[in-house]
PDB file of C-alpha atoms in Angstrom:
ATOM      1  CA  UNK A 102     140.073  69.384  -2.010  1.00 69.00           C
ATOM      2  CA  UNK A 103     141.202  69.247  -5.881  1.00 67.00           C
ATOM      3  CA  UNK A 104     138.417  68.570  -8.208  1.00 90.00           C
ATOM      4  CA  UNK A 105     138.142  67.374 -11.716  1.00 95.00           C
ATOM      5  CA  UNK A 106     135.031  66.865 -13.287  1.00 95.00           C
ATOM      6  CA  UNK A 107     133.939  65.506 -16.325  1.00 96.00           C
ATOM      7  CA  UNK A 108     130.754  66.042 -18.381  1.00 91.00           C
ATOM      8  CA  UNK A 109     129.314  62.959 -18.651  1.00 92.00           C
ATOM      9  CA  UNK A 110     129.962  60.303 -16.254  1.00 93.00           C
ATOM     10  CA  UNK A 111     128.501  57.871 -20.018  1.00 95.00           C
ATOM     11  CA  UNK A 112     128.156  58.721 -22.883  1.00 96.00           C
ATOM     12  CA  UNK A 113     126.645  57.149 -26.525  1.00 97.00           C
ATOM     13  CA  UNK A 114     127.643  57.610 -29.922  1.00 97.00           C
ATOM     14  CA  UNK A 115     127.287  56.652 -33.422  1.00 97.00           C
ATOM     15  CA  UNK A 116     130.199  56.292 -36.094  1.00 97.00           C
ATOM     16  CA  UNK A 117     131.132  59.211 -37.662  1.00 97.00           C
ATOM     17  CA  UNK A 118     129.655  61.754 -34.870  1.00 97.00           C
ATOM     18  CA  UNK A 119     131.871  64.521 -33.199  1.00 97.00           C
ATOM     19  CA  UNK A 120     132.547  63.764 -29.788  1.00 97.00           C
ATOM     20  CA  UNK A 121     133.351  66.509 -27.242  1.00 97.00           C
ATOM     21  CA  UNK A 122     134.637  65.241 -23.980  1.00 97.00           C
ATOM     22  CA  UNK A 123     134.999  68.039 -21.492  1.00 97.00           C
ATOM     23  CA  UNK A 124     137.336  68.226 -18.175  1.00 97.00           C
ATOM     24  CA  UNK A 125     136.815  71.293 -15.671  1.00 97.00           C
ATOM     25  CA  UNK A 126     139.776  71.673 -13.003  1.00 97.00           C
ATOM     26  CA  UNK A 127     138.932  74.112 -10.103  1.00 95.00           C
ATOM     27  CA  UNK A 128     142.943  73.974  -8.306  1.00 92.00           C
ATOM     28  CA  UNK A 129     144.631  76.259 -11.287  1.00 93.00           C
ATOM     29  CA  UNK A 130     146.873  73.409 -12.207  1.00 92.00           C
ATOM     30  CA  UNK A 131     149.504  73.954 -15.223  1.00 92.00           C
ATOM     31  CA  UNK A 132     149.380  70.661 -16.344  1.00 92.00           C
ATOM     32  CA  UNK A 133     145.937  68.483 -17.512  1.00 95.00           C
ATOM     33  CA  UNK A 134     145.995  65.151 -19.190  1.00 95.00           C
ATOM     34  CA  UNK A 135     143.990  62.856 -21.588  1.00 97.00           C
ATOM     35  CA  UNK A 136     144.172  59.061 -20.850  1.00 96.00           C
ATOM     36  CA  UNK A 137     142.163  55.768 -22.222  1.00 96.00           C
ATOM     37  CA  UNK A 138     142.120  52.707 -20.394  1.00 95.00           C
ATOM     38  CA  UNK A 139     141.304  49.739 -21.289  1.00 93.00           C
ATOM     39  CA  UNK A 140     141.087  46.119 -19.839  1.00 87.00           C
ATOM     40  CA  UNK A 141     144.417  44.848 -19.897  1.00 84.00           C
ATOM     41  CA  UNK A 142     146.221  47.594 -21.199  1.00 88.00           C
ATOM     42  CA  UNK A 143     146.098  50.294 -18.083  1.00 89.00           C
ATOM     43  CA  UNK A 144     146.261  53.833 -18.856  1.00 92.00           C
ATOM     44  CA  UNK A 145     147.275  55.406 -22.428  1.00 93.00           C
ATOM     45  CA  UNK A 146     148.168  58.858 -22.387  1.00 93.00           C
ATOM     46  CA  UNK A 147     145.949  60.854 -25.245  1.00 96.00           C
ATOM     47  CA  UNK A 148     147.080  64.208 -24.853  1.00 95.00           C
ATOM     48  CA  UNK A 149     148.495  66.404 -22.364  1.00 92.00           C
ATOM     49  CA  UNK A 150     148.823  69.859 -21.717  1.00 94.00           C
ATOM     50  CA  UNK A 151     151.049  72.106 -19.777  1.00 90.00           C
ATOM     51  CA  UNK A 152     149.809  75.685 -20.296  1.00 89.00           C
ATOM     52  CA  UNK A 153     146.621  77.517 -21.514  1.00 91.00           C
ATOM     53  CA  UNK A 154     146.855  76.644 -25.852  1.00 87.00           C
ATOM     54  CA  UNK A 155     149.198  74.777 -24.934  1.00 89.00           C
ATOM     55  CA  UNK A 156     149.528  70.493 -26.210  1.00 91.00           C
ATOM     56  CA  UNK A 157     151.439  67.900 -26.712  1.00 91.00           C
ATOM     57  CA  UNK A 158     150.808  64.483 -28.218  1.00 92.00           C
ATOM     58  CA  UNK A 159     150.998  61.376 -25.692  1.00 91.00           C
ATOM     59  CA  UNK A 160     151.146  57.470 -26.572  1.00 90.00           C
ATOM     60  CA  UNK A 161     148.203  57.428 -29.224  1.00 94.00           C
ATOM     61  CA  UNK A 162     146.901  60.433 -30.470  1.00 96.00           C
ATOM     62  CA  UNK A 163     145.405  58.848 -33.688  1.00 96.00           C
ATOM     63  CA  UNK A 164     141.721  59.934 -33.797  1.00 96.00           C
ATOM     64  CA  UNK A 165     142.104  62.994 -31.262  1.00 97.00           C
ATOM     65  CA  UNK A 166     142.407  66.509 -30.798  1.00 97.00           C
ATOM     66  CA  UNK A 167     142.479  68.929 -27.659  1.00 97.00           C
ATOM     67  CA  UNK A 168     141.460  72.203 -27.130  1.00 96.00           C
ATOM     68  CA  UNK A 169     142.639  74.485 -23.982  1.00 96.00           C
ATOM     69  CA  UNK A 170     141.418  77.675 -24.409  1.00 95.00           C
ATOM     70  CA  UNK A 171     141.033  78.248 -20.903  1.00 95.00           C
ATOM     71  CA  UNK A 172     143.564  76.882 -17.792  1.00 95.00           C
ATOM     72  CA  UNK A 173     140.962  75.153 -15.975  1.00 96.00           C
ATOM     73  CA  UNK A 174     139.319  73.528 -18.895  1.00 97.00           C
ATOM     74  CA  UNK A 175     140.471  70.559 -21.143  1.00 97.00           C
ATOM     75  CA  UNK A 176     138.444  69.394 -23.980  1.00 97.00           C
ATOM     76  CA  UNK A 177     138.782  66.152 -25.940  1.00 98.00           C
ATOM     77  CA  UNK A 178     137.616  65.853 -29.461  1.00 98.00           C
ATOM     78  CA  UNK A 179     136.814  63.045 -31.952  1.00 97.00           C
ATOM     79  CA  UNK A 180     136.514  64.403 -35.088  1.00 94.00           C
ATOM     80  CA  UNK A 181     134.560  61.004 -36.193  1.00 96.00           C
ATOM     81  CA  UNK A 182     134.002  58.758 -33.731  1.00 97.00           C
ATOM     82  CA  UNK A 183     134.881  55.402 -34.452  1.00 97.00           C
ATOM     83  CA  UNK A 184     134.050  51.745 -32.758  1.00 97.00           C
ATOM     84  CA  UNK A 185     137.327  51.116 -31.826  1.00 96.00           C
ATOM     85  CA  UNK A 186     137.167  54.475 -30.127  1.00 97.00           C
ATOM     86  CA  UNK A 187     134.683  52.737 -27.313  1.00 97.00           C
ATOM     87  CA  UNK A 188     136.880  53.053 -24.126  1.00 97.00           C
ATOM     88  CA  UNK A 189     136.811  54.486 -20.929  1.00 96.00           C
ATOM     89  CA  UNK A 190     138.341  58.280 -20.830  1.00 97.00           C
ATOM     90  CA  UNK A 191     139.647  60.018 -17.990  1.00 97.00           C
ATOM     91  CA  UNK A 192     140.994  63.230 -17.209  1.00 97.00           C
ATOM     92  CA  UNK A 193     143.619  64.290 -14.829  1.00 95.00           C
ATOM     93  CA  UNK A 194     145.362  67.680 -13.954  1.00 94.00           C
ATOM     94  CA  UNK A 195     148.392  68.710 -11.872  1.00 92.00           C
ATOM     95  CA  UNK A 196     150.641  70.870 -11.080  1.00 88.00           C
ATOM     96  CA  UNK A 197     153.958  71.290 -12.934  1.00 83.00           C
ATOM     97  CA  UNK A 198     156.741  69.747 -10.461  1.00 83.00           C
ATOM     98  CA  UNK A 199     157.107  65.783 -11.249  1.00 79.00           C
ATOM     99  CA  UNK A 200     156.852  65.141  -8.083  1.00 84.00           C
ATOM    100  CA  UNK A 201     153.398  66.326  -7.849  1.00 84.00           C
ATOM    101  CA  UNK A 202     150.331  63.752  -7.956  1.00 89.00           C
ATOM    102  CA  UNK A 203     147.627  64.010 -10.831  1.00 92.00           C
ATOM    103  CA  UNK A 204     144.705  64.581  -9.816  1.00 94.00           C
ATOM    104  CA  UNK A 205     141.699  62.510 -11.805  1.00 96.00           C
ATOM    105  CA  UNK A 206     137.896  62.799 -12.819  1.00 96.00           C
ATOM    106  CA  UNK A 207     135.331  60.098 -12.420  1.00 94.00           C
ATOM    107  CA  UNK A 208     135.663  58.731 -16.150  1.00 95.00           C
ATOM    108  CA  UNK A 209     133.609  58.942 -19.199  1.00 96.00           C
ATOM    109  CA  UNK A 210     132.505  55.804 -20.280  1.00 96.00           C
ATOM    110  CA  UNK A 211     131.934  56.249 -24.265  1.00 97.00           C
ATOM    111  CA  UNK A 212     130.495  53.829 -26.024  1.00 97.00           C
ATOM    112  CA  UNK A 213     130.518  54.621 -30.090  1.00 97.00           C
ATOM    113  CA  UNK A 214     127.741  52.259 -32.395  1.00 96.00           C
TER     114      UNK A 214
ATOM    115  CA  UNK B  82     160.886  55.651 -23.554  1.00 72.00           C
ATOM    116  CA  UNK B  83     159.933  54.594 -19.993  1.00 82.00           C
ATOM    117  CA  UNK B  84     157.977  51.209 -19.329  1.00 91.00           C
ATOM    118  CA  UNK B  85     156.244  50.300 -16.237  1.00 95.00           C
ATOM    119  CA  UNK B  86     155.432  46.408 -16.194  1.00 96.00           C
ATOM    120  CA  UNK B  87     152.980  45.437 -13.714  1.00 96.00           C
ATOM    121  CA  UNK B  88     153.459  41.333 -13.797  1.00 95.00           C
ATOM    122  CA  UNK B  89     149.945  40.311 -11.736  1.00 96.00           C
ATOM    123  CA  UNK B  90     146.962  41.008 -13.421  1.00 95.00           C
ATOM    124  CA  UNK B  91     144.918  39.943 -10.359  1.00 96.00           C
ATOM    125  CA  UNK B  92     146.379  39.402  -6.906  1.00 97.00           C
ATOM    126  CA  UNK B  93     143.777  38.744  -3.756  1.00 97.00           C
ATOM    127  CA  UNK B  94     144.003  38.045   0.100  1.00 97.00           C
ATOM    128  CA  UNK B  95     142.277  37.466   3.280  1.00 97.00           C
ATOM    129  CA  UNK B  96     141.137  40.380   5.353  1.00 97.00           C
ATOM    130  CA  UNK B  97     143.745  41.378   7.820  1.00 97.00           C
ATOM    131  CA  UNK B  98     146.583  39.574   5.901  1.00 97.00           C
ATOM    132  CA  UNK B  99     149.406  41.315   4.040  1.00 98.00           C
ATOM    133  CA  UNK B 100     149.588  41.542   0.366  1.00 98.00           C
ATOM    134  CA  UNK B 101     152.221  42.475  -1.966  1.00 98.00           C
ATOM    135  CA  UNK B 102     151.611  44.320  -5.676  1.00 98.00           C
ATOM    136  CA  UNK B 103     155.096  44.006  -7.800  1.00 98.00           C
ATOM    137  CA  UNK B 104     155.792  46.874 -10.191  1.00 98.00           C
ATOM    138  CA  UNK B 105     159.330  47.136 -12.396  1.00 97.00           C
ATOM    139  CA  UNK B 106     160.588  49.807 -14.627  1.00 97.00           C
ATOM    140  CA  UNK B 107     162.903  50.090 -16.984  1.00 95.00           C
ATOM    141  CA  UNK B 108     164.462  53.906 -17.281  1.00 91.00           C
ATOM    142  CA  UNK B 109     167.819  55.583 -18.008  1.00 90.00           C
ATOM    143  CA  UNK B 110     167.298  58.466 -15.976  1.00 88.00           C
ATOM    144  CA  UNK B 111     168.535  58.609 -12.497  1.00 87.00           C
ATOM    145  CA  UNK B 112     166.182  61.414 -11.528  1.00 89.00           C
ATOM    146  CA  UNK B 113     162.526  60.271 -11.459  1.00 92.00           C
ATOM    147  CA  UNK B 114     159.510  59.831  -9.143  1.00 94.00           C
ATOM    148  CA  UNK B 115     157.481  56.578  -8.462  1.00 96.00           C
ATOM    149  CA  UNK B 116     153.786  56.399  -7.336  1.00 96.00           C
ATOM    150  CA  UNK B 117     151.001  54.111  -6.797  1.00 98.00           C
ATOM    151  CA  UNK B 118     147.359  55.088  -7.584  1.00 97.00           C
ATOM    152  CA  UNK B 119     144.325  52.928  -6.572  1.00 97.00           C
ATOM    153  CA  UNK B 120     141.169  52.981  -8.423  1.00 96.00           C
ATOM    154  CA  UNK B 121     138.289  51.769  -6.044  1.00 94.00           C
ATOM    155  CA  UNK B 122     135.352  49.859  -8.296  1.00 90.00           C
ATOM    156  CA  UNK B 123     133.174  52.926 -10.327  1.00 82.00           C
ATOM    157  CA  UNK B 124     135.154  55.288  -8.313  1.00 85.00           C
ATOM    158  CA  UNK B 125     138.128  58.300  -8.569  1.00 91.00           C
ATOM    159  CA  UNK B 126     141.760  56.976  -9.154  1.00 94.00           C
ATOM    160  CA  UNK B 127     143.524  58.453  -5.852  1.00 95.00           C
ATOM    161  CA  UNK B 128     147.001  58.659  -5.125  1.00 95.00           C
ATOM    162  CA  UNK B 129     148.276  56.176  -2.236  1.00 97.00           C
ATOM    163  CA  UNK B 130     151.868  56.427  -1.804  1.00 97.00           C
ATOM    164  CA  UNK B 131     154.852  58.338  -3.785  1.00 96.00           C
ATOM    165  CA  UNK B 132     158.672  57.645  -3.781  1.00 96.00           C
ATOM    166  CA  UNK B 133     161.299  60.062  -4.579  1.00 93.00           C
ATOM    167  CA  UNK B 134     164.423  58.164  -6.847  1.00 92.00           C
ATOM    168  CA  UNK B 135     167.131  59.674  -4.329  1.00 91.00           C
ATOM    169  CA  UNK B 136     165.681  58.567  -1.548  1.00 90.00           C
ATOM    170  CA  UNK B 137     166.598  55.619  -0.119  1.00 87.00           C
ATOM    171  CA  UNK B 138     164.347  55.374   2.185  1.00 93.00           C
ATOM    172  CA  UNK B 139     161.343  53.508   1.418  1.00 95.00           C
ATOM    173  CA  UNK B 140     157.669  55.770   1.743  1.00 95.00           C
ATOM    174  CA  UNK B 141     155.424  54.469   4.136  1.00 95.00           C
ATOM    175  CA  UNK B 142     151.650  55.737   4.274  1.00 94.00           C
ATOM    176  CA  UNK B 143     150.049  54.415   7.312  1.00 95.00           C
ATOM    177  CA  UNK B 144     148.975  50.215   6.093  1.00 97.00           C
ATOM    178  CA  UNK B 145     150.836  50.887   2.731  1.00 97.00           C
ATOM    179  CA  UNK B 146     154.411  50.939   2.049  1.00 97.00           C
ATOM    180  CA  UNK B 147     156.980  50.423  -0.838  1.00 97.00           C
ATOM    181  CA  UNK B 148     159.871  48.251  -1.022  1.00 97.00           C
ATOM    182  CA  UNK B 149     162.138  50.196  -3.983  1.00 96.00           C
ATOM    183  CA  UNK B 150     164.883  48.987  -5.289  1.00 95.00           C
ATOM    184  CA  UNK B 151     166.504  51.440  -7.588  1.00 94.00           C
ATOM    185  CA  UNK B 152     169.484  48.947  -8.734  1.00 94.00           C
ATOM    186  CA  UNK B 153     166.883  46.367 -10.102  1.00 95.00           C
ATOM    187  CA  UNK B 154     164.337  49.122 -11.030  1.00 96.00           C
ATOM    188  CA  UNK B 155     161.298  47.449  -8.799  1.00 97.00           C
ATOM    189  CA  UNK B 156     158.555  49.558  -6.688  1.00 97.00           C
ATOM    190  CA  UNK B 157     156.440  46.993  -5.221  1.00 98.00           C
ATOM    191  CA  UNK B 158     153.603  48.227  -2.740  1.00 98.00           C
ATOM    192  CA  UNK B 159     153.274  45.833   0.530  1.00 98.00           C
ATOM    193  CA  UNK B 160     149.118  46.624   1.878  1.00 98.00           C
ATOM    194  CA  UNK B 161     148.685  45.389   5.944  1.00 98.00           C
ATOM    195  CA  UNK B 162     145.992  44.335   7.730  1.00 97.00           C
ATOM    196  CA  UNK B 163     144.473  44.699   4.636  1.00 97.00           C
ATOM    197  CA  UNK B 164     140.434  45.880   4.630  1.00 97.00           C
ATOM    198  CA  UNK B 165     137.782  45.470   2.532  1.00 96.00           C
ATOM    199  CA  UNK B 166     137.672  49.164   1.391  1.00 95.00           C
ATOM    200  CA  UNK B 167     141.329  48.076  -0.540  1.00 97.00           C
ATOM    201  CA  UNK B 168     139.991  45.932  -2.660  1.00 97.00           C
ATOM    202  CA  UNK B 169     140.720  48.056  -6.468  1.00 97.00           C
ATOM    203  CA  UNK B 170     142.895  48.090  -9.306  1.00 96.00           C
ATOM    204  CA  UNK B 171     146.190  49.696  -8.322  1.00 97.00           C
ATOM    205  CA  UNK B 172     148.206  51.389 -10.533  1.00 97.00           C
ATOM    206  CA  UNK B 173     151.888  52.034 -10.776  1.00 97.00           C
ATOM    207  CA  UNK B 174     153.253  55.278 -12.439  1.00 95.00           C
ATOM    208  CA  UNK B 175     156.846  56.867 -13.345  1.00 94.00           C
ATOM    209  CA  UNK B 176     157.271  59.968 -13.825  1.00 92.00           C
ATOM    210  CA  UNK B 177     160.411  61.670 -15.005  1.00 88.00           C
ATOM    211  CA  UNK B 178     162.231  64.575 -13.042  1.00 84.00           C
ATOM    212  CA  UNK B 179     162.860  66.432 -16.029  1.00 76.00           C
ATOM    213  CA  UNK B 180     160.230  69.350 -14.798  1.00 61.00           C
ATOM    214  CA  UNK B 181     159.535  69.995 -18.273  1.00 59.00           C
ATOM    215  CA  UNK B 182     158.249  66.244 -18.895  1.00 57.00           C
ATOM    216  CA  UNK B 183     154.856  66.568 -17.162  1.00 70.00           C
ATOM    217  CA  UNK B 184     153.218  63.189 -18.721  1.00 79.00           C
ATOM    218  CA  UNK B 185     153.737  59.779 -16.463  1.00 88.00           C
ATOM    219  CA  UNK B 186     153.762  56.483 -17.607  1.00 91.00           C
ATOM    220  CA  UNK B 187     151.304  53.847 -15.898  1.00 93.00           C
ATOM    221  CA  UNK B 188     151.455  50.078 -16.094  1.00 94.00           C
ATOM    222  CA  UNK B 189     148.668  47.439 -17.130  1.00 94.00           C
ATOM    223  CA  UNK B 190     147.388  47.706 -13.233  1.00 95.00           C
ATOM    224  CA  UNK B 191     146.656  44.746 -10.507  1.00 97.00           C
ATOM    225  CA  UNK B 192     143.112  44.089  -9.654  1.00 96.00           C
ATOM    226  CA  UNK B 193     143.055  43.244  -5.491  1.00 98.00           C
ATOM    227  CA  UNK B 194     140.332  41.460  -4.671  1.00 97.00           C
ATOM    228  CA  UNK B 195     139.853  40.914  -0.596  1.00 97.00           C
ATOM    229  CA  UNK B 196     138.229  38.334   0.879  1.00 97.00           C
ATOM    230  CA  UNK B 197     136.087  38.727   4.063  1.00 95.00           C
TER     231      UNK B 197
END
């Protein structure tokens, strides 16, 4: 079975703080993907990426960064968290035909103060 | 751009009934791949059934199957005999066939509720 993990299941935060959210795939997948979701508004892609340094922005990448230094790792950074940055993050990978599923973590729950 | 609309934000029914989740899309691209995901309460989104654009033939996946209608753009996903363990959001997603357009677009989702 595919597995995506993230590295906090919650998380806390104060304005201003660096954030690192961190997504581990263990299937080699090309592709991994940043969303948000929030009530009402479904899933927002962040950021994706289809190869190792690889990125591309998504829907709203305001706020964010990634970093994939490594293929089976996917990190998400806030360079200063903000309150409107509370959401619920989750990570996804697959591989590179569109007809392929993505394959998703449990969530981050991130609450910034 | 893509845009999935999901019009019910909240659809339930009665164990062992039938329920129906309607998804449209609005696309200019005549190659592109339809899915629904379901995201149980606190637990992984999952993938529960896919359709291929140039198939005509609509996917079936045990109780879940789609009704797609390419000339009015709708996907909508038809549960039977539905079970407790279905009660979730469900998602609908589009993703382009352009292979080198990995990123899928997802609407608002439909939170099932079912009733014992």
């Amino acid at each position: 079975d595919v597995k995506v993990t993230q590295s906090s299941r919650y998380l806390v935060k104060r304005t201003g703080e660096k954030v690192f959210l961190e997504c581990v795939q263990d299937m080699d997948h090309e592709n991994m993907f940043w969303y948000r979701q929030d009530p009402g508004l479904g899933l927002r892609l962040i950021y994706f990426s289809y190869d190792v340094k690889m990125k591309e922005k998504g829907d709203i990448p305001e706020g964010y960064s990634v970093s994939r230094e490594k293929k089976e790792r996917f990190s998400l950074i806030l360079e200063s968290a903000s309150t409107n940055q509370t959401s619920m993050y989750l990570c996804a990978s697959s591989p590179p035909r569109p007809w392929d599923t993505q394959y998703f973590g449990p969530g981050t729950r991130l609450t910034v103060l | 751009a893509q845009t999935v609309t999901q019009s019910q934000p909240e659809m339930s029914v009665q164990e062992a009934e039938t329920v129906t989740l309607s998804c449209t899309y609005d696309t200019s691209e005549s190659d592109y791949y339809l899915f629904w995901y379901k995201q149980p309460p606190s637990r992984q989104m999952i993938l529960v059934i896919r359709q291929e654009a140039y198939k005509q033939q609509n996917a079936t996946e045990n109780r879940f199957s789609v009704n797609f209608q390419k000339a009015a753009k709708s996907f909508s996903l038809k549960i039977s005999d539905s079970q407790l363990g279905d009660a979730a959001m469900y998602f609908c997603a589009y993703r382009s066939g352009n292979t080198n357009a990995g990123k899928s677009t997802f609407g608002d989702g439909t939170t099932l509720t079912v009733k014992p």
